[in-house]
PDB file of C-alpha atoms in Angstrom:
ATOM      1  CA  UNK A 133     -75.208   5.881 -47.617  1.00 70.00           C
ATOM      2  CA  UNK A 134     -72.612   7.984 -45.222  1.00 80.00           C
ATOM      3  CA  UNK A 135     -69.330   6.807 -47.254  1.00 93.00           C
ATOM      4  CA  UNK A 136     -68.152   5.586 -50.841  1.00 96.00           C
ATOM      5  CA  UNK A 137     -67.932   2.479 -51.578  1.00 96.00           C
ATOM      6  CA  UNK A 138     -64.602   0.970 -52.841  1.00 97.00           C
ATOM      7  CA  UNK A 139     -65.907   1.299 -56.468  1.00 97.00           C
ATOM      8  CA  UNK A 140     -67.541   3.970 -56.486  1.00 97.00           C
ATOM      9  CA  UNK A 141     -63.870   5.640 -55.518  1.00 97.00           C
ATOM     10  CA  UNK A 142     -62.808   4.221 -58.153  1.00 98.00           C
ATOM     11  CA  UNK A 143     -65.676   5.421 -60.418  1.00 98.00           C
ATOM     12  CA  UNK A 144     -65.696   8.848 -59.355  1.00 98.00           C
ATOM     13  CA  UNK A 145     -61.828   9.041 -58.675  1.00 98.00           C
ATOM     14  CA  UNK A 146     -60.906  11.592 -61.668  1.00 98.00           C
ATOM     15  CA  UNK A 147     -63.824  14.518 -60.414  1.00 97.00           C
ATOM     16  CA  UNK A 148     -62.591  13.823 -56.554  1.00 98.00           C
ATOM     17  CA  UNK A 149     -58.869  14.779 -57.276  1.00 97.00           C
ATOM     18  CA  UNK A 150     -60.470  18.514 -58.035  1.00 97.00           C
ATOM     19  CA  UNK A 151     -59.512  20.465 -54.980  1.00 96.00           C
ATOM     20  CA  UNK A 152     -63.704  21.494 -54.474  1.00 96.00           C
ATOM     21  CA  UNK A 153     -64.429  17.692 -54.351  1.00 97.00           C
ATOM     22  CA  UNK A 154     -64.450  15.134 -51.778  1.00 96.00           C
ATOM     23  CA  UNK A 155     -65.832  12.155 -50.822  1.00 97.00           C
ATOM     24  CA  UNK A 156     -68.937  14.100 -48.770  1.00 97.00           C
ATOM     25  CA  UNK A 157     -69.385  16.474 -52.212  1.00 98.00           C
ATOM     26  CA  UNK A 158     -69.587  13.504 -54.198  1.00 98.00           C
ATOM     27  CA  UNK A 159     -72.094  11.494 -51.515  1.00 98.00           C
ATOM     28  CA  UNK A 160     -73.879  15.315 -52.107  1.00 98.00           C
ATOM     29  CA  UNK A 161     -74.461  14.478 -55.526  1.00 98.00           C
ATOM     30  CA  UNK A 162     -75.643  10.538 -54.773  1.00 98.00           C
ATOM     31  CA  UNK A 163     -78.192  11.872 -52.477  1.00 98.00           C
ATOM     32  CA  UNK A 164     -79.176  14.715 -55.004  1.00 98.00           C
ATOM     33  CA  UNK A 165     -82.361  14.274 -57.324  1.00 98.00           C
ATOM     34  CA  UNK A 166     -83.072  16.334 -60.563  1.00 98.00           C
ATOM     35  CA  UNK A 167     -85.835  16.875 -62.766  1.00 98.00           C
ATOM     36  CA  UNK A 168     -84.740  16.654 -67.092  1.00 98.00           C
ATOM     37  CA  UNK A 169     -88.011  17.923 -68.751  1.00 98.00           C
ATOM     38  CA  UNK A 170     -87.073  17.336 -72.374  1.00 98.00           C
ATOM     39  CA  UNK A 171     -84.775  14.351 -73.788  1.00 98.00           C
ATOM     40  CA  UNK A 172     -83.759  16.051 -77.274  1.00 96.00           C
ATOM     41  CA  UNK A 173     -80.539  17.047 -78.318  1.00 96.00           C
ATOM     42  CA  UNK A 174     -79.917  19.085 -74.857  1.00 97.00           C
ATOM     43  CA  UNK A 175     -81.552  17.174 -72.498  1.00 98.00           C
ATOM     44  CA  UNK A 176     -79.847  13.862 -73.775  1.00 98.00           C
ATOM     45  CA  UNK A 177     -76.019  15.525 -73.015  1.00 98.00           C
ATOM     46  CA  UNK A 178     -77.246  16.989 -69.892  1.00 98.00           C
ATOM     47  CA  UNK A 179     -78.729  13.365 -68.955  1.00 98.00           C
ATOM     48  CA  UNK A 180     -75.421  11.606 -69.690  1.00 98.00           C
ATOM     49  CA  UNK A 181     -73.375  13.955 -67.800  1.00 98.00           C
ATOM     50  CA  UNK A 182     -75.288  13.855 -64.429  1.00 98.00           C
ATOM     51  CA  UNK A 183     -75.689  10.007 -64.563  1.00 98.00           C
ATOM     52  CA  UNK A 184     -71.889  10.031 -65.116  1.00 98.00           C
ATOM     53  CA  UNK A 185     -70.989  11.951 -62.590  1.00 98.00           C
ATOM     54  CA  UNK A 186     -73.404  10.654 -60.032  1.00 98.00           C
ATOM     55  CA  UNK A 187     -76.273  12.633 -59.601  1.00 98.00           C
ATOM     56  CA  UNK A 188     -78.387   9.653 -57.652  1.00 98.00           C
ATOM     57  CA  UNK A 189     -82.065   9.826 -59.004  1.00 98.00           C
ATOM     58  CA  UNK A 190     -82.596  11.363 -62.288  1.00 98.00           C
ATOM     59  CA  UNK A 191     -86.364  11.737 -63.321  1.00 98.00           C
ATOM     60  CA  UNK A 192     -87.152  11.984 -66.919  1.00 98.00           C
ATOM     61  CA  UNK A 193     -89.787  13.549 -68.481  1.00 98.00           C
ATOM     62  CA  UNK A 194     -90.600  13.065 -72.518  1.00 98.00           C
ATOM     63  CA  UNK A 195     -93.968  12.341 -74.408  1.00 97.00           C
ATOM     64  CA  UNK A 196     -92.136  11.861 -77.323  1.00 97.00           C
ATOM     65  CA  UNK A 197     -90.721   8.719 -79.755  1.00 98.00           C
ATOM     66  CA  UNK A 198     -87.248   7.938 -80.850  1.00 98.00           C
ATOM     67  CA  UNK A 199     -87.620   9.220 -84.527  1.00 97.00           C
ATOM     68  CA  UNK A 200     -84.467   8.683 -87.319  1.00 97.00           C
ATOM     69  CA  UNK A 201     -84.362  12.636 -87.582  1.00 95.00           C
ATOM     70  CA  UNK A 202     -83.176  12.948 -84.186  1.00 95.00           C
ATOM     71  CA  UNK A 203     -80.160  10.559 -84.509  1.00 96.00           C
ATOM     72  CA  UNK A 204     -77.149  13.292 -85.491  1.00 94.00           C
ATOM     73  CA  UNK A 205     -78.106  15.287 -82.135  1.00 95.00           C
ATOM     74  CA  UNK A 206     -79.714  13.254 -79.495  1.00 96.00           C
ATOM     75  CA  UNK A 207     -76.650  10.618 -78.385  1.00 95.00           C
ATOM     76  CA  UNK A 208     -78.565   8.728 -76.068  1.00 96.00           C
ATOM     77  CA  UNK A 209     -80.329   6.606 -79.371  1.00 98.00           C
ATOM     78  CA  UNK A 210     -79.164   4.641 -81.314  1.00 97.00           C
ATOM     79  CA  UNK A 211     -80.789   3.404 -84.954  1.00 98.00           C
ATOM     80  CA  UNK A 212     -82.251   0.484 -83.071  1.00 97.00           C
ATOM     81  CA  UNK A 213     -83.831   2.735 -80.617  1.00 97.00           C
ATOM     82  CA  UNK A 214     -86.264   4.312 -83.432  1.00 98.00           C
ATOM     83  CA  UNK A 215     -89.897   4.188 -82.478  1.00 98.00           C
ATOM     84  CA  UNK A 216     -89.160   3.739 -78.564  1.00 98.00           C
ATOM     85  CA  UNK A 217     -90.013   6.288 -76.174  1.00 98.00           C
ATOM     86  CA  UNK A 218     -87.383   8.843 -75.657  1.00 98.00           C
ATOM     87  CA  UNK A 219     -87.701   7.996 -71.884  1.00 98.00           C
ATOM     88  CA  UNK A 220     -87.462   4.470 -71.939  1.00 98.00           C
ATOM     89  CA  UNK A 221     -84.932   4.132 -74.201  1.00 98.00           C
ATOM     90  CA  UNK A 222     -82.897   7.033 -72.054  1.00 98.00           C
ATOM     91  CA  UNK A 223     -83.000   4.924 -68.940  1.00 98.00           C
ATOM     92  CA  UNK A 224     -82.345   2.025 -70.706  1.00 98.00           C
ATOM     93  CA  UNK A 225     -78.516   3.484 -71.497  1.00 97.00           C
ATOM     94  CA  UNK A 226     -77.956   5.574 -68.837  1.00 98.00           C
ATOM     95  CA  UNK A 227     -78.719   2.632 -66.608  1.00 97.00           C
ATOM     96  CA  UNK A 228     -75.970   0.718 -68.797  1.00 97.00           C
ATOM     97  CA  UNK A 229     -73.650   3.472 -67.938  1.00 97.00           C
ATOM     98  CA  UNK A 230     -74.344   3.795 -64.444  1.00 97.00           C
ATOM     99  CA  UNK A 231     -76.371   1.258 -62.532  1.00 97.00           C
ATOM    100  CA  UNK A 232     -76.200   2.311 -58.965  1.00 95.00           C
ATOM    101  CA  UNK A 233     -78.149   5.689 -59.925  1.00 97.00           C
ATOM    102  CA  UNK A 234     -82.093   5.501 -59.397  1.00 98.00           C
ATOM    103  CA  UNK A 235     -83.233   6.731 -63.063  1.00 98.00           C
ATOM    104  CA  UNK A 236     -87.536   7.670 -63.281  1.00 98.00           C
ATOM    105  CA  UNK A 237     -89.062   7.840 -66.593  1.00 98.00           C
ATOM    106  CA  UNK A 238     -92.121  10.392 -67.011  1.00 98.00           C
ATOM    107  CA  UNK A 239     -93.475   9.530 -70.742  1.00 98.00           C
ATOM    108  CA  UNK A 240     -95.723  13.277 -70.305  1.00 96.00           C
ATOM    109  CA  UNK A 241     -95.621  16.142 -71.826  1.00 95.00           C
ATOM    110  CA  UNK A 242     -95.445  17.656 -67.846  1.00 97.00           C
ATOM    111  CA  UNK A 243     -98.098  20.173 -67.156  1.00 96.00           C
ATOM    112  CA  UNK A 244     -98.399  22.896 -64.124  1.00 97.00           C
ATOM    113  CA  UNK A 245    -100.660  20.645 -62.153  1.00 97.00           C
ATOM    114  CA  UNK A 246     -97.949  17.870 -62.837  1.00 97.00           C
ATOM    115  CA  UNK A 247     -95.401  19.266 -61.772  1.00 98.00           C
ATOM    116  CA  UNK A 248     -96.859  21.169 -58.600  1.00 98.00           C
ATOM    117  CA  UNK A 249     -97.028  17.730 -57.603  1.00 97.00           C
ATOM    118  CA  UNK A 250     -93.775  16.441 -58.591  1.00 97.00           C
ATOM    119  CA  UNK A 251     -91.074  19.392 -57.270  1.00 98.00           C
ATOM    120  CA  UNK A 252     -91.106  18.703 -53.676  1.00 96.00           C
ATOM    121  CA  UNK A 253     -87.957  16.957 -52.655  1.00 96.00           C
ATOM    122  CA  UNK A 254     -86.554  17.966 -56.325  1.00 98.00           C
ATOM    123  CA  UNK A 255     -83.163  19.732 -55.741  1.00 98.00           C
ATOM    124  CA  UNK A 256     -82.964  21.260 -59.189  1.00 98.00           C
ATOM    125  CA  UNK A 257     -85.113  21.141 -62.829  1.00 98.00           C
ATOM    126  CA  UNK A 258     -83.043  21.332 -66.345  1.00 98.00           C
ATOM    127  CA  UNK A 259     -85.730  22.807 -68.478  1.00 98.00           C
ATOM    128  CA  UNK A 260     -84.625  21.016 -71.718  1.00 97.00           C
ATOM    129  CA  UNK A 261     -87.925  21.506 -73.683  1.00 95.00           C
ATOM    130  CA  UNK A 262     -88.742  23.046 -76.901  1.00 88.00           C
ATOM    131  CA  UNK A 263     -91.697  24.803 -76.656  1.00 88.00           C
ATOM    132  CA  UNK A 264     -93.250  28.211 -75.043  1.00 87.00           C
ATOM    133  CA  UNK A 265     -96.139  26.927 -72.922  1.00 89.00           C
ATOM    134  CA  UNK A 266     -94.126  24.126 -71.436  1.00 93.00           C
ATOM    135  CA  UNK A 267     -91.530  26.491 -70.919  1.00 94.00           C
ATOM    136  CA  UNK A 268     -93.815  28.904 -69.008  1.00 93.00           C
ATOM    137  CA  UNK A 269     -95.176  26.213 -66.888  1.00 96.00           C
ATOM    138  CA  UNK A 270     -91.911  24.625 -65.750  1.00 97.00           C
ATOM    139  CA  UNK A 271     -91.050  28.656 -64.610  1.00 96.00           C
ATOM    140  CA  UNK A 272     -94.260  29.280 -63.095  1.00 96.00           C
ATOM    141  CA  UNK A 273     -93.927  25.754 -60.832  1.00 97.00           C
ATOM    142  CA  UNK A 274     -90.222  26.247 -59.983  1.00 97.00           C
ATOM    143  CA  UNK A 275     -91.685  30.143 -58.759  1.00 96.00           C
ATOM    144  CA  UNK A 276     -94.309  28.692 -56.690  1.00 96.00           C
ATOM    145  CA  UNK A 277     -92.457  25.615 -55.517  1.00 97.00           C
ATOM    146  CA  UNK A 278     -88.781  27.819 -54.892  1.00 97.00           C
ATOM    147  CA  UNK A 279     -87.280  25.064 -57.108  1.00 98.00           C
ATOM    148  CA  UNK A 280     -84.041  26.469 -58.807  1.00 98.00           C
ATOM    149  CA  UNK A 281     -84.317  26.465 -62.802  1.00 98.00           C
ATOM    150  CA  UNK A 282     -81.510  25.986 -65.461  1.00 98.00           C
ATOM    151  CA  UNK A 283     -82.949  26.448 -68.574  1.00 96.00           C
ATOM    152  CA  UNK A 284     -81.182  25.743 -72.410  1.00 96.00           C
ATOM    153  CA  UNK A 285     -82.528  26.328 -75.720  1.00 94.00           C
ATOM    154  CA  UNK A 286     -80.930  26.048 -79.155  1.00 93.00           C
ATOM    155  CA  UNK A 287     -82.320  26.663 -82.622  1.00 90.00           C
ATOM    156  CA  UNK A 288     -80.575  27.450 -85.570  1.00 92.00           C
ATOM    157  CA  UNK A 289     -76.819  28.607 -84.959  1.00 94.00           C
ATOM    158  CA  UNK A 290     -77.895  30.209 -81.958  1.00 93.00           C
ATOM    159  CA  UNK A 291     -77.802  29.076 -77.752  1.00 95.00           C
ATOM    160  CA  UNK A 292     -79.242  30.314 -74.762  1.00 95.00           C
ATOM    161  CA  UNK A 293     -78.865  29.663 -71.380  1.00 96.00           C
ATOM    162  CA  UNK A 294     -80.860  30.810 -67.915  1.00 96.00           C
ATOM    163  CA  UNK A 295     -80.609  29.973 -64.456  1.00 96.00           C
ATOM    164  CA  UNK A 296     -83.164  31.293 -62.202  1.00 95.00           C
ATOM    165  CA  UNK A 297     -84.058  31.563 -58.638  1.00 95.00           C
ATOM    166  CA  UNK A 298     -87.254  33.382 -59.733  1.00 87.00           C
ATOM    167  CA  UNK A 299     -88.673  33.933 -56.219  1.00 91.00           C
ATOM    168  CA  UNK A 300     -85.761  36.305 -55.115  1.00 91.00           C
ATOM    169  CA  UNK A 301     -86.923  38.987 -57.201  1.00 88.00           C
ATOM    170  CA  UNK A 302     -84.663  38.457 -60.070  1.00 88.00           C
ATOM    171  CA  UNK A 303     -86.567  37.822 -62.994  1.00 92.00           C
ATOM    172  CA  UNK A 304     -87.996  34.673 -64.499  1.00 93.00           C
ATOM    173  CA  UNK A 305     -88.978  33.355 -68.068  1.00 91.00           C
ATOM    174  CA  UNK A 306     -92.273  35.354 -68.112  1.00 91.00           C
ATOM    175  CA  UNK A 307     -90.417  38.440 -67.252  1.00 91.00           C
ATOM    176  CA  UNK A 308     -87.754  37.679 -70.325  1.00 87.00           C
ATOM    177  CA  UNK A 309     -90.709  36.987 -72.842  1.00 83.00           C
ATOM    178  CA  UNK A 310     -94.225  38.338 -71.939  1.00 81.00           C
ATOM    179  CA  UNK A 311     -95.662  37.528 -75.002  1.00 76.00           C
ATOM    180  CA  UNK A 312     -93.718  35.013 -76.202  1.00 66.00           C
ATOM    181  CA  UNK A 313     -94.869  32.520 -79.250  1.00 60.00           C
ATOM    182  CA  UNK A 314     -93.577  29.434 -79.665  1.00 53.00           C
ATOM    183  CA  UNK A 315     -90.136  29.842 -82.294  1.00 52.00           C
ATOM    184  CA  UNK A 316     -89.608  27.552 -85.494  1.00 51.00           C
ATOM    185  CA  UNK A 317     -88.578  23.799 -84.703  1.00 52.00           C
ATOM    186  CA  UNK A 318     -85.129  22.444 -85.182  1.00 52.00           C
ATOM    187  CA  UNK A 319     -86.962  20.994 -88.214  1.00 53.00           C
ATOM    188  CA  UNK A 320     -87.873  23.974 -89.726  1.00 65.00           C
ATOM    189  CA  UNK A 321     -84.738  26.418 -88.609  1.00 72.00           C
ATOM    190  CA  UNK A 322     -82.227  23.746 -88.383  1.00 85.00           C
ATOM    191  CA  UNK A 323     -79.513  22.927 -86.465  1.00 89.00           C
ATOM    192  CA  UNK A 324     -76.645  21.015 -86.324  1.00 90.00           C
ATOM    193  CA  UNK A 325     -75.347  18.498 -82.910  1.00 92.00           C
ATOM    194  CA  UNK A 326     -72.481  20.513 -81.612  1.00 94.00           C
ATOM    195  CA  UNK A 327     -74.630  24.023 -80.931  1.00 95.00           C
ATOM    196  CA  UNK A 328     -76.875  21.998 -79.269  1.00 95.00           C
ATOM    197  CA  UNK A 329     -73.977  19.896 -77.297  1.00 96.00           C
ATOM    198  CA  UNK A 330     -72.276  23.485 -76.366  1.00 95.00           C
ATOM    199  CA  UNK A 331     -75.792  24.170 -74.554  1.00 96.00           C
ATOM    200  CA  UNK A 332     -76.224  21.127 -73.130  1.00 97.00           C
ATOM    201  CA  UNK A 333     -72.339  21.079 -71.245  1.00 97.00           C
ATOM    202  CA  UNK A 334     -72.690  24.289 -70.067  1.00 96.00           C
ATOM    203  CA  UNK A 335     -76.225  23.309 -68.874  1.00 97.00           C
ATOM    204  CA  UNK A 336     -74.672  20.495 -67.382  1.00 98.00           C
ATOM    205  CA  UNK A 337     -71.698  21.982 -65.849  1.00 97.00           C
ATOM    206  CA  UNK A 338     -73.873  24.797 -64.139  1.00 97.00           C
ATOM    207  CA  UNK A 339     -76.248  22.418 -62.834  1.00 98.00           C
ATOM    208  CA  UNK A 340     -73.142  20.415 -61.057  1.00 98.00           C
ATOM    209  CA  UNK A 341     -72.092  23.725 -59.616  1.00 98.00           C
ATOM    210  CA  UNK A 342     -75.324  24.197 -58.196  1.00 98.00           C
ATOM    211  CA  UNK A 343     -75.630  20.545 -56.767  1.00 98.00           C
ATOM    212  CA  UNK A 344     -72.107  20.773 -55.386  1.00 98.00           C
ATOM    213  CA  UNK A 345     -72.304  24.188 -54.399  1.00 96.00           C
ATOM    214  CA  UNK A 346     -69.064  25.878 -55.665  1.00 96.00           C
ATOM    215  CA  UNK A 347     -68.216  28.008 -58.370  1.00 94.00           C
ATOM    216  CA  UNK A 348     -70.785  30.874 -60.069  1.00 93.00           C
ATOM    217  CA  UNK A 349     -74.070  29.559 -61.089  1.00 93.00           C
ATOM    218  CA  UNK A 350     -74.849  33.293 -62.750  1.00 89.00           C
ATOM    219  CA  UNK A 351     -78.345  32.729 -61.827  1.00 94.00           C
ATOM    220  CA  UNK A 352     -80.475  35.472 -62.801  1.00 94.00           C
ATOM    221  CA  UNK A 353     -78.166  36.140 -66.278  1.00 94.00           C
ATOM    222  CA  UNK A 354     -78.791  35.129 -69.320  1.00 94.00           C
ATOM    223  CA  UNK A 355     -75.920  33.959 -71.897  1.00 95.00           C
ATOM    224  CA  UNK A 356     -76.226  33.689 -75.383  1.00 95.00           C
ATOM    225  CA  UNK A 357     -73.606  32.009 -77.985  1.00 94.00           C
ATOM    226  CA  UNK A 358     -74.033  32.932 -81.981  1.00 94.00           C
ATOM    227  CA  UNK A 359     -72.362  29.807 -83.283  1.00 93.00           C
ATOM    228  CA  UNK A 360     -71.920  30.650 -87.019  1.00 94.00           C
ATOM    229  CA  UNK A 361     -69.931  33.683 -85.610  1.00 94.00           C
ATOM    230  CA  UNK A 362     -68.389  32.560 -82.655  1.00 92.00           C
ATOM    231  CA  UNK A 363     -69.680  35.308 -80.245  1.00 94.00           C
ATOM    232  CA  UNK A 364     -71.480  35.044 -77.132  1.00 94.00           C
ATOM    233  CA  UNK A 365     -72.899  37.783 -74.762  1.00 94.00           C
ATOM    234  CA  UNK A 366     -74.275  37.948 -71.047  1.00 94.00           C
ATOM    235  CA  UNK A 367     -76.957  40.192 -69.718  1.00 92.00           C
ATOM    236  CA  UNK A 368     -78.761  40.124 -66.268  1.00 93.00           C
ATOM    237  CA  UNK A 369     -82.770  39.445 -66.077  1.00 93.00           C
ATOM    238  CA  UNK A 370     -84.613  42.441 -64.599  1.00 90.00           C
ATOM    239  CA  UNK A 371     -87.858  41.614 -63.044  1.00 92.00           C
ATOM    240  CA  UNK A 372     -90.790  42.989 -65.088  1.00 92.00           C
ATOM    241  CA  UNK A 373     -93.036  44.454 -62.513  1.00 92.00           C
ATOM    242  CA  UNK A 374     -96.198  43.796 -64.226  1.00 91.00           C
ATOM    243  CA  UNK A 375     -94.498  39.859 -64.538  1.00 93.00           C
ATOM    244  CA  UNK A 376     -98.012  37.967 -63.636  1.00 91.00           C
ATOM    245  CA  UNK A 377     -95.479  35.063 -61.955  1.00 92.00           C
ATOM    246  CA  UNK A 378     -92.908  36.303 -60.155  1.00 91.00           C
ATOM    247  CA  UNK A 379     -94.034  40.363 -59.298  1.00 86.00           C
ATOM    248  CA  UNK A 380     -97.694  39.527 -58.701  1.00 65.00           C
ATOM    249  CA  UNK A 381     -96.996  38.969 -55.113  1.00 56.00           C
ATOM    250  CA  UNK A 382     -93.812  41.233 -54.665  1.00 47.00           C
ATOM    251  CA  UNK A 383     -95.949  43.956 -54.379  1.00 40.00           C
TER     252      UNK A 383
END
């Protein structure tokens, strides 16, 4: 596709009248593809806001059911939905929001192997997952296959976000938590929609930045948001030199 169609204009008309946008940053975005490992209360915003704004091939990865629990936070499901696969029943509506897109559902829980084999031609992964080891693997791939990461996490009243370029020297997940252990679920620490909807947005927003190439992606800082108290912070990753990912071949 070298031009937009007359409804696409149309679709896309309100994010073209920003002065970074025109019709060859928006064909950027058509032609784009993006990995969403994780369709739970982040990865179902940051889902809905790519297909919206045209991100043309979306793959989706999720091992996991539609259960009634997830209802308050994950907005892609709907009571009807209950018992489906997460993926399925993603594609399902964002392909009722946006049909031109090219939407790929992965019912895995993605492992290293996996996704060796599924980052090349990937322009960008959204790590939207909620535990440590599949955390650690979707870092060490993106390393090894120079894949840029955005990563969210929410639990409790508390959000973090991380985007990485891990193999410029800046520090990656295993570098942030060398001996991490997986934290409580949102079942057990609890959460409520909008923390995890502030994530997801901002997740969303920096990985359109990063597809369009304008603004400040902050990769290589991580930002955390307190939401009981309203207070966020930013600090920049160092790179732990003992990091077995990302250091073991710096030296």
């Amino acid at each position: 596709m070298s031009e937009l169609t007359p409804a696409q204009q149309l679709r896309y008309s309100a994010q073209l009248l920003l002065p970074e946008m025109d019709e060859s940053q928006q064909l950027r975005l058509l032609h784009s593809k993006v990995l969403i490992i994780g369709l739970g209360g982040l990865g179902c915003v940051v889902a809905s806001y790519l297909a919206g704004a045209g991100v043309g091939h979306l793959l989706l990865a999720d091992d996991d059911r539609v259960s009634l629990s997830n209802l308050p936070r994950q907005l892609l499901y709907s009571s009807a939905e209950v018992g489906q696969l997460k993926v399925d029943a993603a594609k399902a509506r964002l392909q009722a929001q946006n049909p031109e897109l090219v939407i790929t559902p992965l019912a895995a829980r993605l492992t290293l192997p996996d996704l060796l084999v599924l980052l090349p031609g990937v322009n960008l992964v959204l790590d939207s997952t909620d535990n440590a080891s599949s955390r650690l693997a979707i870092n060490q791939a993106c390393y090894l296959r120079q894949v840029p990461l955005i990563s969210g996490a929410a639990s409790g009243w508390q959000g973090q976000l991380l985007a990485l370029k891990p193999w410029l020297g800046q520090g990656c997940y295993q570098c942030l938590y060398p001996d991490w252990q997986d934290s409580p679920s949102c079942l057990q620490s609890g959460i409520l929609g909008p923390l995890v909807g502030m994530v997801a947005c901002q997740q969303a927003l920096l990985a359109l930045k990063h597809l369009l190439q304008i603004g400040d992606v902050s990769f290589g800082r991580l930002h955390c948001f307190d939401g009981l108290h309203g207070q966020s912070s930013q600090l920049k990753l160092q790179q732990d030199p003992a990091c077995p990912i990302c250091a073991a071949s710096d030296s």
